[in-house]
């Protein structure tokens, strides 16, 4: 089932190739790293014809391995200028597997500004002029597409942001209810889809699902069962997340003093209870929303949610910790309904909620609006909807917007906004922000909760980050959700995973071979970025984090450039 | 007299040190390259406290060598992120020499947003709170300063642009009439002065002019006389420039097909006569303006002008080729009075006319206003005066503004706008744009008029650019105007220059030692940029210039990255 579908948007041609077993051990982020190095000029214009956009699934896709249906979207990022893998849940990855495609590779771009729907079934892709969908945002778009193409399709689409090539554009993915609430959010991947003249990629229902072949199916089932038990026994993935969603992190990150508050000027928020996962859970049980909602069928973690408004009407879904902290405490906003509205608007327009939160924080720092001004935040988001001149500036993300506004305190690395953990009080994640080829990205290696090193101490953080980055790159290549990796703190579960690899693919497997997948991935990503012009000078945190102590614990980020340079030494 | 004045804006302290003969052979751009490497962290924030701003004069300053009173302003550029030397005529360099200062080095920055006038005489610098000058633009500011501090002062100042740290901010310098019409224009040096809390640097009249000591004064005078004769015999520097100013270039560059038209989309302008140097000369002889005006007393070239409006009132001065082409043909504008008004407004607000022209061109390409819309151009400049949100975007230059607007054709290298020669039909200058550490900069090595290679052929351009870059870096280090270098095409004049160095400083001098000054300068600049994170990936022209043929000759820029990498191999 290792078929590659290549779509050329200059010639409107398609090509399907069965790659046999050649790509068995490449998937997700690792496959992207390989293909970007082999096929894309690292110096190309990210929005030009030489860039490619790769949708792909992971190494364990097509197996019952828990959460193994993740989608990876890869490209050269218009936000960072480096390699990008944006990872999404939702239905698209699973449907690709059903259709027998390991990768869908979008190449070239139309000469004119034509806009297409790309419709894909097992046998072919077709190009449908999308003029009647131009200018629609994602919620309306998905509704209309489901009407026209039937409600069994699965969609990856852009809103107006992607059409306009905003550097903060996401690709929104159908969730289990057919809504565009899941996102390949970071790095401007939506702008690349837009630059290729594609409004939406539609996957039709598979007529004959592809069957996966195992070296030893019984052994796989056994190991897989053990691994699922490991996930369920883990406190975070088995208990806290199903109960409270990812927003369960709000309280402990605040206690740690690492919650972003008022554009990363404090680590502790006095109205933290109002935006906590516990509060969401309470509120939604009153309103008929839900926690414990899976972004894909069969997920044992089910960290997602459906958030209803005061009238019990659907407002948004996949309302996550990062969105809440960066658009809540980071903006001095404690009104959950307003933050949820921001989430909805971002999904609708097709922009990354995290980058948006960082950018609004920078606008507040510049005095465009005040901290705590929720209506002001909505109004700035409105400028992006309306494509005003300043709206375009906001839509290019925190680093560029902040630079124009003359803001000195800009929370970004490689032009990508920080995730919702202040690195001064969570130093391992800070090392990851600085050194990952992705730009400030928590999913590249978040060290939160690791008991081996105090998050305030500099000692050991480079090693901790390196190990976590390798683990995350491995999971991103397996095509599994990083939340399914918490349980690997227990070696028993690593052994289950090793058994799964062995029983799926055969051959000798151990931990070195397993995590070698992550090492190889990062190494290729670094190679691409180096060829794109990145140097170790780009591996640094914002200057203010080195000299401005973060209340309440008054930590600064004190890991030097030289020390950082020994992270991910592959 | 090699005295250094160091001014610390954090402590409001000053220090004067006589460096003896140690810096005899360092000056201007070369001195800046040395000091920036020795004293400034290449990774620092250009607008932060670790950056420095250096005013200095050249190696031959203090001698009667023609045009040897140039001012070099050095810093880490907020526009490019690399090293920057911005060179200016006017009275400031000469006055520094009279006061006995080879360099004035501004360090640190105030904690608060205090704004000062820095007043300097032979013995000290004093700090005068400038709250009453805050928000003034340069013309009004100079008027007021002359009133308060007497009409013999010489000024380097910023307008509102520099106060607001716009990345396109210039430092404006007193001309011979006490007007702020000369500029250290490029790279945002005005933003750095603003970040240091300095509204203006005032040089008082010298009580005792410093005397220069010669190894052999008679020999110097003889060689100098020969060199001046060389300048005067040269067709360009001795005849065309005094008669028509630098705008004498408009017609020949148009004939070459390298004049920027409509955002670098053609090399030939159908209304070229209306914006030519000849037309300025005709118009100004009617109106009582003048060509043949020197930016410094004693200049034999006198390429500057005074431009009067229809009513015979002073409008602007130093109205140059680059300004005219980039804000005229490049915008589809043929109304000289309107272009002159743009020049005046830029000098007043304190922004680089060249970067402004490139940025307005990009705005026109994006459809914000139409090509040819002069009133629209004035209105966009008005947005910078008013500090609107979009005004800030324009004020950050062509690359950043164009990126926000989603423009694909952005004429910039290292985030600095191109000068007014399309590199597709002047390939040697294109090599310079791509490879000089300065960002797209014609003064770093303009190959126009060189008879040895056709400007359309790729062969030989890398070598030609390299030689020209070395020559320019040498003149920028001597502290002489690059126009005084045209005559070095004749080896007799190089020998005069060698004799001047020998008779001034003693020792053995030959062409290798002379131009070794330029090589050493470029080598240090490259070292700084490399440490700041630049790689050879940054040494490239805008993508469209490689694949979009330039009418009317339909040349593309076809010098490859690999070929470019062999330029300035020091």
Coordinates of C-alpha atoms in Angstrom, one line a residue, chain A residues 43-45 47-48 109 167 368 383 389-390 392-393 396 400-401 403-406 408 530-535 537 543, chain B residues 43-45 47-48 109 167 368 383 389-390 392-393 396 400-401 403-406 408 530-535 537 543:
Chain A
X43 CA 16.8 27.9 -1.7
X44 CA 13.5 28.0 -3.6
X45 CA 10.7 30.5 -3.0
X47 CA 5.4 30.1 -2.6
X48 CA 7.0 29.5 -6.0
X109 CA 1.7 25.7 -9.7
X167 CA 2.3 33.2 6.1
X368 CA -2.3 48.7 19.3
X383 CA -8.9 42.8 10.0
X389 CA -3.4 46.2 5.0
X390 CA -2.7 45.8 8.7
X392 CA -2.0 41.2 6.2
X393 CA 0.8 42.3 8.7
X396 CA 2.3 37.1 8.7
X400 CA 7.3 40.0 11.2
X401 CA 4.4 41.9 12.7
X403 CA 9.3 43.9 13.8
X404 CA 7.1 46.4 12.0
X405 CA 5.7 47.6 15.2
X406 CA 9.1 48.1 16.7
X408 CA 11.6 44.4 21.2
X530 CA 21.7 24.4 6.3
X531 CA 21.4 24.3 2.5
X532 CA 18.6 26.9 2.8
X533 CA 21.0 29.2 4.6
X534 CA 20.4 28.5 8.2
X535 CA 23.4 28.6 10.6
X537 CA 23.1 31.8 14.7
X543 CA 17.0 38.2 23.4
Chain B
X43 CA 24.4 38.4 16.7
X44 CA 23.2 41.5 18.7
X45 CA 19.9 43.2 18.2
X47 CA 18.4 48.3 17.9
X48 CA 19.6 47.0 21.3
X109 CA 21.3 53.3 25.1
X167 CA 14.2 50.2 9.4
X368 CA -2.2 49.4 -3.5
X383 CA 1.3 57.5 5.9
X389 CA 0.0 51.0 10.8
X390 CA 0.6 50.6 7.0
X392 CA 5.2 51.5 9.4
X393 CA 5.1 48.6 7.0
X396 CA 10.5 48.9 6.9
X400 CA 9.5 43.4 4.3
X401 CA 6.6 45.4 2.8
X403 CA 6.5 40.1 1.7
X404 CA 3.5 41.2 3.6
X405 CA 1.7 42.2 0.4
X406 CA 2.4 38.9 -1.1
X408 CA 6.6 37.9 -5.8
X530 CA 29.3 35.2 8.6
X531 CA 29.3 35.5 12.4
X532 CA 25.9 37.2 12.2
X533 CA 24.5 34.1 10.4
X534 CA 24.9 35.0 6.7
X535 CA 25.8 32.3 4.3
X537 CA 22.6 31.4 0.2
X543 CA 14.3 35.0 -8.2

